[in-house]
Structure formats: structure tokens, C-alpha cells
Amino acid sequence: SFTDNLSDRTKLVAINHASNTLGCVNPVEDIIMLAHAVGAKVLLDACQSVPHMPVDVQDLDCDFLVASGHKMCGPTGIGFLYGKYDTLALMPPWQGGGEMIDEVFLDHSTYAAPPGRFEAGTPAIAQAVGLGAACDFLMGIGMENVAAYEHHLTKKLWDTLSSIEGLDLYGPPPEPDGSGRGALVAFNAASVHASDMTFFLDQEGLALRAGHHCTQPLHRLLEVPGSLRASCY
């Protein structure tokens, strides 16, 4: 279990907030509390949660949080890293370049305060503007509204797929109101390879993804060569 792997030697716990394959939403509040109890920092991969539900880093009390732009209606090639300021202030820069220095001498340099020290060189300006517009767009809708709409889609998607004979669905079922998991379902058909199935479904105008979904170890555990994934937004 998770607690069996925690000790005073644990320095960093990195975990996803929501799974892009199983759809499950991990109990990150409890995980963060347990990790902090042994003195560990927590990095939360929120790429699958920030676009789909309200996420408050102060309520979660995570030390770091990452998310990607293209999964939240923004452009590709950009994401963001949140970190607690006191923690970032203790960290050295990971890359040198313009804008990340304070003063430069022949024998040493001092660095800008966070977050500048971690943003060396010319930034991805156009992408950052696009990401800001995506944030404004989602906040304008309201993340509570986004989540409520996805709960409706999740329940309909799960109920429909689970009623089809010969399909194996992965991950926990949603709650009766559709909450409790992400608005996606990974599955397999007993007699058709996932890649073949996506081709057939594409002919019917349905866009699904087939493959490992960046979770090869999970598919080995499930003893399947891959899976299809239907995603709603």
C-alpha cells in the first residue's frame, strides 16, 4: 500500500490527481497529508484534473502542481508548474540564460527571485498568451459548471458502454450522479484489437484513441496489449 512505501527517507511523492486511463480520481488530500507527515514534498500531476474540475492548490496544500495547456483548450507546447514560494526560493536554477539572473560577476552569479530564476531565455510568448486566454475561457464558464456537465457525460458514457456485451471497461464506475471519475472510459472488445476497432469507429465518425495512453506498465498489469479510450469534454 501507499503507506507501506512511506518512511522518513521519502523525499518526494509524485502522483497523478486523475488517471488518463482508469479515470479514477485519487484521494490526493489524504496522500498529501500522509506524505507531509514524514517530511516529504508532494508533486501533483494535475494535467487530467485542472481542465475538468475545481482545483485549489492552497486547499490541497501540495508543494508542486503541474498541468498542460493543450488539455485545457490552450495551445500546444506550453504548460505550467506551480510551487510554494518558500520551496522555490531554496531551489537553484536548472537552466542558464537571459532573465534568470540577478547579478553576474567573473567568479560567481546571483539569481532572480522565483519564478524568474526558472524561466531562462525568451519565453513562449504566444503560447503563454493563448494559455491565459484558455484559463479566462474556462473560468468564465466556471469550473463547477464544467465538472457538473462532465458528470452528466460520464454517467451516460459509462452506462452505455457497460450495457454492450463483450466490452471490458477499466477503472471504477462513477457514482450515481456521475461524479467520482473522469469523463473518459478505457475499454476493450473481446474479439477485436483496439487499433482495429478505432479504425472501424472512425468510419462511423467516432474519434477514439487506441494504444497505451502513456501507461504501458498499467496495461501489462491488466494483461492487455492496449485499449481504446473514449473521452468527453
PDB file of C-alpha atoms in Angstrom:
ATOM      1  CA  SER A   1       0.000   0.000   0.000  1.00  0.00           C
ATOM      2  CA  PHE A   2       0.973   3.641  -0.273  1.00  0.00           C
ATOM      3  CA  THR A   3       1.683   3.996   3.448  1.00  0.00           C
ATOM      4  CA  ASP A   4       3.950   0.926   3.392  1.00  0.00           C
ATOM      5  CA  ASN A   5       6.238   2.759   0.983  1.00  0.00           C
ATOM      6  CA  LEU A   6       6.443   5.935   3.075  1.00  0.00           C
ATOM      7  CA  SER A   7       9.240   6.493   5.566  1.00  0.00           C
ATOM      8  CA  ASP A   8      11.458   9.277   6.861  1.00  0.00           C
ATOM      9  CA  ARG A   9      13.691   8.518   3.849  1.00  0.00           C
ATOM     10  CA  THR A  10      10.944   9.586   1.426  1.00  0.00           C
ATOM     11  CA  LYS A  11      11.810  12.965  -0.054  1.00  0.00           C
ATOM     12  CA  LEU A  12       9.276  13.391  -2.849  1.00  0.00           C
ATOM     13  CA  VAL A  13       5.910  11.844  -3.656  1.00  0.00           C
ATOM     14  CA  ALA A  14       4.793  12.335  -7.269  1.00  0.00           C
ATOM     15  CA  ILE A  15       1.274  11.224  -8.170  1.00  0.00           C
ATOM     16  CA  ASN A  16      -1.430  11.991 -10.687  1.00  0.00           C
ATOM     17  CA  HIS A  17      -4.597  13.666  -9.484  1.00  0.00           C
ATOM     18  CA  ALA A  18      -6.772  11.834 -12.021  1.00  0.00           C
ATOM     19  CA  SER A  19      -5.852   8.904 -14.253  1.00  0.00           C
ATOM     20  CA  ASN A  20      -5.972   9.385 -18.010  1.00  0.00           C
ATOM     21  CA  THR A  21      -6.620   5.653 -18.452  1.00  0.00           C
ATOM     22  CA  LEU A  22      -8.616   4.378 -15.488  1.00  0.00           C
ATOM     23  CA  GLY A  23     -10.464   7.646 -14.958  1.00  0.00           C
ATOM     24  CA  CYS A  24     -10.132   7.330 -11.189  1.00  0.00           C
ATOM     25  CA  VAL A  25      -9.641  10.455  -9.075  1.00  0.00           C
ATOM     26  CA  ASN A  26      -7.044   9.747  -6.432  1.00  0.00           C
ATOM     27  CA  PRO A  27      -7.563  10.787  -2.783  1.00  0.00           C
ATOM     28  CA  VAL A  28      -4.781  13.330  -3.045  1.00  0.00           C
ATOM     29  CA  GLU A  29      -5.791  15.251   0.092  1.00  0.00           C
ATOM     30  CA  ASP A  30      -5.050  12.159   2.188  1.00  0.00           C
ATOM     31  CA  ILE A  31      -1.908  11.344   0.201  1.00  0.00           C
ATOM     32  CA  ILE A  32      -0.523  14.847   0.674  1.00  0.00           C
ATOM     33  CA  MET A  33      -1.238  14.770   4.408  1.00  0.00           C
ATOM     34  CA  LEU A  34       0.475  11.379   4.824  1.00  0.00           C
ATOM     35  CA  ALA A  35       3.499  12.480   2.769  1.00  0.00           C
ATOM     36  CA  HIS A  36       3.907  15.690   4.740  1.00  0.00           C
ATOM     37  CA  ALA A  37       3.738  13.690   7.979  1.00  0.00           C
ATOM     38  CA  VAL A  38       7.072  12.028   7.068  1.00  0.00           C
ATOM     39  CA  GLY A  39       8.606  15.273   5.810  1.00  0.00           C
ATOM     40  CA  ALA A  40       8.199  14.581   2.081  1.00  0.00           C
ATOM     41  CA  LYS A  41       7.276  17.092  -0.589  1.00  0.00           C
ATOM     42  CA  VAL A  42       4.405  16.321  -2.985  1.00  0.00           C
ATOM     43  CA  LEU A  43       4.291  16.947  -6.720  1.00  0.00           C
ATOM     44  CA  LEU A  44       0.789  16.615  -8.138  1.00  0.00           C
ATOM     45  CA  ASP A  45       0.295  15.856 -11.827  1.00  0.00           C
ATOM     46  CA  ALA A  46      -2.960  17.702 -12.442  1.00  0.00           C
ATOM     47  CA  CYS A  47      -2.996  17.563 -16.246  1.00  0.00           C
ATOM     48  CA  GLN A  48      -6.170  15.477 -16.117  1.00  0.00           C
ATOM     49  CA  SER A  49      -7.889  17.413 -13.321  1.00  0.00           C
ATOM     50  CA  VAL A  50      -7.247  21.143 -13.771  1.00  0.00           C
ATOM     51  CA  PRO A  51      -9.266  21.308 -17.043  1.00  0.00           C
ATOM     52  CA  HIS A  52     -12.164  19.300 -15.623  1.00  0.00           C
ATOM     53  CA  MET A  53     -12.859  20.270 -12.020  1.00  0.00           C
ATOM     54  CA  PRO A  54     -12.158  22.990  -9.448  1.00  0.00           C
ATOM     55  CA  VAL A  55      -8.588  22.633  -8.144  1.00  0.00           C
ATOM     56  CA  ASP A  56      -7.291  24.823  -5.312  1.00  0.00           C
ATOM     57  CA  VAL A  57      -3.588  24.412  -4.546  1.00  0.00           C
ATOM     58  CA  GLN A  58      -3.948  26.079  -1.159  1.00  0.00           C
ATOM     59  CA  ASP A  59      -6.746  23.743  -0.093  1.00  0.00           C
ATOM     60  CA  LEU A  60      -4.785  20.735  -1.341  1.00  0.00           C
ATOM     61  CA  ASP A  61      -1.556  22.009   0.273  1.00  0.00           C
ATOM     62  CA  CYS A  62       0.566  20.367  -2.436  1.00  0.00           C
ATOM     63  CA  ASP A  63       4.138  21.605  -2.801  1.00  0.00           C
ATOM     64  CA  PHE A  64       4.169  21.438  -6.607  1.00  0.00           C
ATOM     65  CA  LEU A  65       1.459  21.080  -9.240  1.00  0.00           C
ATOM     66  CA  VAL A  66       1.823  20.724 -12.999  1.00  0.00           C
ATOM     67  CA  ALA A  67      -0.689  20.990 -15.837  1.00  0.00           C
ATOM     68  CA  SER A  68      -0.509  21.245 -19.632  1.00  0.00           C
ATOM     69  CA  GLY A  69      -2.031  23.843 -21.923  1.00  0.00           C
ATOM     70  CA  HIS A  70      -3.374  21.693 -24.744  1.00  0.00           C
ATOM     71  CA  LYS A  71      -5.599  19.690 -22.377  1.00  0.00           C
ATOM     72  CA  MET A  72      -7.392  22.824 -21.196  1.00  0.00           C
ATOM     73  CA  CYS A  73      -8.355  24.398 -24.524  1.00  0.00           C
ATOM     74  CA  GLY A  74      -4.972  26.107 -24.841  1.00  0.00           C
ATOM     75  CA  PRO A  75      -2.136  25.831 -27.370  1.00  0.00           C
ATOM     76  CA  THR A  76       0.381  23.020 -27.556  1.00  0.00           C
ATOM     77  CA  GLY A  77       3.946  23.412 -26.360  1.00  0.00           C
ATOM     78  CA  ILE A  78       3.180  25.065 -23.031  1.00  0.00           C
ATOM     79  CA  GLY A  79       2.130  24.128 -19.523  1.00  0.00           C
ATOM     80  CA  PHE A  80       2.798  25.403 -16.064  1.00  0.00           C
ATOM     81  CA  LEU A  81       4.456  24.441 -12.796  1.00  0.00           C
ATOM     82  CA  TYR A  82       3.106  25.783  -9.530  1.00  0.00           C
ATOM     83  CA  GLY A  83       5.338  25.636  -6.484  1.00  0.00           C
ATOM     84  CA  LYS A  84       5.177  27.006  -2.978  1.00  0.00           C
ATOM     85  CA  TYR A  85       7.270  30.155  -2.948  1.00  0.00           C
ATOM     86  CA  ASP A  86       9.354  29.197   0.095  1.00  0.00           C
ATOM     87  CA  THR A  87      10.256  25.899  -1.541  1.00  0.00           C
ATOM     88  CA  LEU A  88      11.119  27.502  -4.875  1.00  0.00           C
ATOM     89  CA  ALA A  89      13.295  30.084  -3.106  1.00  0.00           C
ATOM     90  CA  LEU A  90      15.505  27.268  -1.771  1.00  0.00           C
ATOM     91  CA  MET A  91      15.984  25.660  -5.185  1.00  0.00           C
ATOM     92  CA  PRO A  92      18.814  26.504  -7.598  1.00  0.00           C
ATOM     93  CA  PRO A  93      18.025  27.271 -11.244  1.00  0.00           C
ATOM     94  CA  TRP A  94      18.056  24.293 -13.582  1.00  0.00           C
ATOM     95  CA  GLN A  95      18.989  26.201 -16.727  1.00  0.00           C
ATOM     96  CA  GLY A  96      21.007  29.313 -17.521  1.00  0.00           C
ATOM     97  CA  GLY A  97      20.000  32.151 -19.823  1.00  0.00           C
ATOM     98  CA  GLY A  98      18.561  35.605 -20.040  1.00  0.00           C
ATOM     99  CA  GLU A  99      16.196  36.969 -17.409  1.00  0.00           C
ATOM    100  CA  MET A 100      17.020  34.361 -14.752  1.00  0.00           C
ATOM    101  CA  ILE A 101      19.969  36.219 -13.233  1.00  0.00           C
ATOM    102  CA  ASP A 102      20.220  38.966 -10.662  1.00  0.00           C
ATOM    103  CA  GLU A 103      23.888  39.952 -10.994  1.00  0.00           C
ATOM    104  CA  VAL A 104      26.764  38.344 -12.896  1.00  0.00           C
ATOM    105  CA  PHE A 105      30.421  38.587 -11.849  1.00  0.00           C
ATOM    106  CA  LEU A 106      33.528  36.940 -13.264  1.00  0.00           C
ATOM    107  CA  ASP A 107      33.666  34.422 -10.425  1.00  0.00           C
ATOM    108  CA  HIS A 108      30.012  33.986  -9.415  1.00  0.00           C
ATOM    109  CA  SER A 109      26.423  34.917 -10.144  1.00  0.00           C
ATOM    110  CA  THR A 110      23.296  35.598  -8.161  1.00  0.00           C
ATOM    111  CA  TYR A 111      19.866  34.646  -9.395  1.00  0.00           C
ATOM    112  CA  ALA A 112      16.485  36.277  -9.738  1.00  0.00           C
ATOM    113  CA  ALA A 113      13.765  35.537  -7.232  1.00  0.00           C
ATOM    114  CA  PRO A 114      11.256  32.814  -8.150  1.00  0.00           C
ATOM    115  CA  PRO A 115       9.707  32.239 -10.552  1.00  0.00           C
ATOM    116  CA  GLY A 116      12.116  34.219 -12.756  1.00  0.00           C
ATOM    117  CA  ARG A 117      15.137  32.062 -11.925  1.00  0.00           C
ATOM    118  CA  PHE A 118      13.392  29.067 -13.504  1.00  0.00           C
ATOM    119  CA  GLU A 119      12.380  30.843 -16.728  1.00  0.00           C
ATOM    120  CA  ALA A 120      15.637  31.246 -18.627  1.00  0.00           C
ATOM    121  CA  GLY A 121      15.714  32.703 -22.109  1.00  0.00           C
ATOM    122  CA  THR A 122      12.985  34.026 -24.351  1.00  0.00           C
ATOM    123  CA  PRO A 123       9.649  32.659 -23.161  1.00  0.00           C
ATOM    124  CA  ALA A 124       6.984  31.065 -25.348  1.00  0.00           C
ATOM    125  CA  ILE A 125       5.137  34.378 -25.511  1.00  0.00           C
ATOM    126  CA  ALA A 126       2.410  33.475 -27.998  1.00  0.00           C
ATOM    127  CA  GLN A 127       1.694  30.207 -26.215  1.00  0.00           C
ATOM    128  CA  ALA A 128       1.537  31.961 -22.855  1.00  0.00           C
ATOM    129  CA  VAL A 129      -0.998  34.449 -24.187  1.00  0.00           C
ATOM    130  CA  GLY A 130      -3.026  31.543 -25.572  1.00  0.00           C
ATOM    131  CA  LEU A 131      -2.859  29.676 -22.273  1.00  0.00           C
ATOM    132  CA  GLY A 132      -4.040  32.784 -20.443  1.00  0.00           C
ATOM    133  CA  ALA A 133      -6.986  33.063 -22.823  1.00  0.00           C
ATOM    134  CA  ALA A 134      -7.834  29.401 -22.189  1.00  0.00           C
ATOM    135  CA  CYS A 135      -7.784  29.998 -18.437  1.00  0.00           C
ATOM    136  CA  ASP A 136     -10.071  33.005 -18.850  1.00  0.00           C
ATOM    137  CA  PHE A 137     -12.414  30.953 -21.044  1.00  0.00           C
ATOM    138  CA  LEU A 138     -12.730  28.110 -18.535  1.00  0.00           C
ATOM    139  CA  MET A 139     -13.058  30.443 -15.568  1.00  0.00           C
ATOM    140  CA  GLY A 140     -15.753  32.311 -17.460  1.00  0.00           C
ATOM    141  CA  ILE A 141     -17.759  29.099 -17.774  1.00  0.00           C
ATOM    142  CA  GLY A 142     -17.000  28.223 -14.152  1.00  0.00           C
ATOM    143  CA  MET A 143     -15.155  25.052 -13.209  1.00  0.00           C
ATOM    144  CA  GLU A 144     -18.095  23.914 -11.085  1.00  0.00           C
ATOM    145  CA  ASN A 145     -20.231  24.066 -14.235  1.00  0.00           C
ATOM    146  CA  VAL A 146     -17.607  22.217 -16.260  1.00  0.00           C
ATOM    147  CA  ALA A 147     -17.475  19.467 -13.622  1.00  0.00           C
ATOM    148  CA  ALA A 148     -21.264  19.160 -13.395  1.00  0.00           C
ATOM    149  CA  TYR A 149     -21.579  18.842 -17.189  1.00  0.00           C
ATOM    150  CA  GLU A 150     -18.841  16.211 -17.266  1.00  0.00           C
ATOM    151  CA  HIS A 151     -20.594  14.217 -14.536  1.00  0.00           C
ATOM    152  CA  HIS A 152     -23.623  14.015 -16.807  1.00  0.00           C
ATOM    153  CA  LEU A 153     -21.471  12.887 -19.746  1.00  0.00           C
ATOM    154  CA  THR A 154     -19.546  10.408 -17.599  1.00  0.00           C
ATOM    155  CA  LYS A 155     -22.659   8.631 -16.386  1.00  0.00           C
ATOM    156  CA  LYS A 156     -24.115   8.418 -19.880  1.00  0.00           C
ATOM    157  CA  LEU A 157     -20.836   7.158 -21.373  1.00  0.00           C
ATOM    158  CA  TRP A 158     -20.273   4.527 -18.659  1.00  0.00           C
ATOM    159  CA  ASP A 159     -23.887   3.310 -18.645  1.00  0.00           C
ATOM    160  CA  THR A 160     -23.954   2.995 -22.439  1.00  0.00           C
ATOM    161  CA  LEU A 161     -20.639   1.159 -22.781  1.00  0.00           C
ATOM    162  CA  SER A 162     -21.293  -1.143 -19.823  1.00  0.00           C
ATOM    163  CA  SER A 163     -24.567  -2.233 -21.429  1.00  0.00           C
ATOM    164  CA  ILE A 164     -22.778  -3.538 -24.553  1.00  0.00           C
ATOM    165  CA  GLU A 165     -21.995  -7.228 -24.357  1.00  0.00           C
ATOM    166  CA  GLY A 166     -18.380  -8.188 -24.994  1.00  0.00           C
ATOM    167  CA  LEU A 167     -16.751  -4.976 -23.731  1.00  0.00           C
ATOM    168  CA  ASP A 168     -14.322  -4.884 -20.814  1.00  0.00           C
ATOM    169  CA  LEU A 169     -14.284  -1.481 -19.089  1.00  0.00           C
ATOM    170  CA  TYR A 170     -11.336  -0.388 -16.958  1.00  0.00           C
ATOM    171  CA  GLY A 171     -11.434   1.719 -13.821  1.00  0.00           C
ATOM    172  CA  PRO A 172     -14.068   2.297 -11.158  1.00  0.00           C
ATOM    173  CA  PRO A 173     -17.679   3.044 -12.078  1.00  0.00           C
ATOM    174  CA  PRO A 174     -18.957   6.568 -11.446  1.00  0.00           C
ATOM    175  CA  GLU A 175     -21.200   7.490  -8.561  1.00  0.00           C
ATOM    176  CA  PRO A 176     -24.959   7.587  -9.310  1.00  0.00           C
ATOM    177  CA  ASP A 177     -24.683  11.293 -10.175  1.00  0.00           C
ATOM    178  CA  GLY A 178     -21.722  10.674 -12.497  1.00  0.00           C
ATOM    179  CA  SER A 179     -19.073  12.032 -10.123  1.00  0.00           C
ATOM    180  CA  GLY A 180     -16.104  10.101  -8.772  1.00  0.00           C
ATOM    181  CA  ARG A 181     -14.183   9.584 -12.008  1.00  0.00           C
ATOM    182  CA  GLY A 182     -13.040  11.469 -15.078  1.00  0.00           C
ATOM    183  CA  ALA A 183     -15.176  11.845 -18.192  1.00  0.00           C
ATOM    184  CA  LEU A 184     -13.421   9.067 -20.069  1.00  0.00           C
ATOM    185  CA  VAL A 185     -13.621   5.299 -20.347  1.00  0.00           C
ATOM    186  CA  ALA A 186     -10.868   2.950 -21.490  1.00  0.00           C
ATOM    187  CA  PHE A 187     -12.114  -0.407 -22.731  1.00  0.00           C
ATOM    188  CA  ASN A 188     -11.524  -3.374 -24.992  1.00  0.00           C
ATOM    189  CA  ALA A 189     -13.723  -5.514 -27.168  1.00  0.00           C
ATOM    190  CA  ALA A 190     -13.206  -9.232 -26.686  1.00  0.00           C
ATOM    191  CA  SER A 191     -12.860 -10.134 -30.370  1.00  0.00           C
ATOM    192  CA  VAL A 192     -11.332  -7.015 -31.947  1.00  0.00           C
ATOM    193  CA  HIS A 193      -7.920  -5.401 -31.397  1.00  0.00           C
ATOM    194  CA  ALA A 194      -8.134  -1.854 -30.071  1.00  0.00           C
ATOM    195  CA  SER A 195      -6.348  -0.368 -33.086  1.00  0.00           C
ATOM    196  CA  ASP A 196      -8.691  -2.129 -35.494  1.00  0.00           C
ATOM    197  CA  MET A 197     -11.716  -1.009 -33.518  1.00  0.00           C
ATOM    198  CA  THR A 198     -10.683   2.647 -33.690  1.00  0.00           C
ATOM    199  CA  PHE A 199     -10.414   2.326 -37.484  1.00  0.00           C
ATOM    200  CA  PHE A 200     -13.926   0.891 -37.736  1.00  0.00           C
ATOM    201  CA  LEU A 201     -15.345   3.520 -35.394  1.00  0.00           C
ATOM    202  CA  ASP A 202     -13.614   6.280 -37.351  1.00  0.00           C
ATOM    203  CA  GLN A 203     -15.594   5.192 -40.404  1.00  0.00           C
ATOM    204  CA  GLU A 204     -18.719   5.903 -38.350  1.00  0.00           C
ATOM    205  CA  GLY A 205     -17.494   9.383 -37.384  1.00  0.00           C
ATOM    206  CA  LEU A 206     -16.376   8.470 -33.855  1.00  0.00           C
ATOM    207  CA  ALA A 207     -12.950   9.696 -32.698  1.00  0.00           C
ATOM    208  CA  LEU A 208     -11.370   7.414 -30.088  1.00  0.00           C
ATOM    209  CA  ARG A 209      -7.772   6.803 -29.161  1.00  0.00           C
ATOM    210  CA  ALA A 210      -6.134   3.379 -29.189  1.00  0.00           C
ATOM    211  CA  GLY A 211      -2.827   2.384 -27.628  1.00  0.00           C
ATOM    212  CA  HIS A 212      -1.200   2.504 -24.227  1.00  0.00           C
ATOM    213  CA  HIS A 213      -2.198   6.105 -23.392  1.00  0.00           C
ATOM    214  CA  CYS A 214       1.292   6.623 -21.905  1.00  0.00           C
ATOM    215  CA  THR A 215       0.547   3.874 -19.342  1.00  0.00           C
ATOM    216  CA  GLN A 216       2.390   0.791 -20.584  1.00  0.00           C
ATOM    217  CA  PRO A 217       3.054  -0.643 -17.080  1.00  0.00           C
ATOM    218  CA  LEU A 218      -0.672  -0.417 -16.318  1.00  0.00           C
ATOM    219  CA  HIS A 219      -1.564  -2.304 -19.499  1.00  0.00           C
ATOM    220  CA  ARG A 220       0.957  -5.000 -18.611  1.00  0.00           C
ATOM    221  CA  LEU A 221      -0.735  -5.286 -15.220  1.00  0.00           C
ATOM    222  CA  LEU A 222      -4.106  -5.572 -16.979  1.00  0.00           C
ATOM    223  CA  GLU A 223      -2.539  -8.151 -19.335  1.00  0.00           C
ATOM    224  CA  VAL A 224      -3.813  -6.422 -22.461  1.00  0.00           C
ATOM    225  CA  PRO A 225      -1.777  -5.135 -25.440  1.00  0.00           C
ATOM    226  CA  GLY A 226      -3.609  -1.813 -25.421  1.00  0.00           C
ATOM    227  CA  SER A 227      -7.047  -0.292 -25.080  1.00  0.00           C
ATOM    228  CA  LEU A 228      -9.492   2.130 -26.628  1.00  0.00           C
ATOM    229  CA  ARG A 229     -10.352   5.346 -24.840  1.00  0.00           C
ATOM    230  CA  ALA A 230     -13.450   7.437 -25.314  1.00  0.00           C
ATOM    231  CA  SER A 231     -13.134  10.921 -23.817  1.00  0.00           C
ATOM    232  CA  CYS A 232     -15.765  13.587 -23.244  1.00  0.00           C
ATOM    233  CA  TYR A 233     -15.354  17.305 -22.590  1.00  0.00           C
TER     234      TYR A 233
END
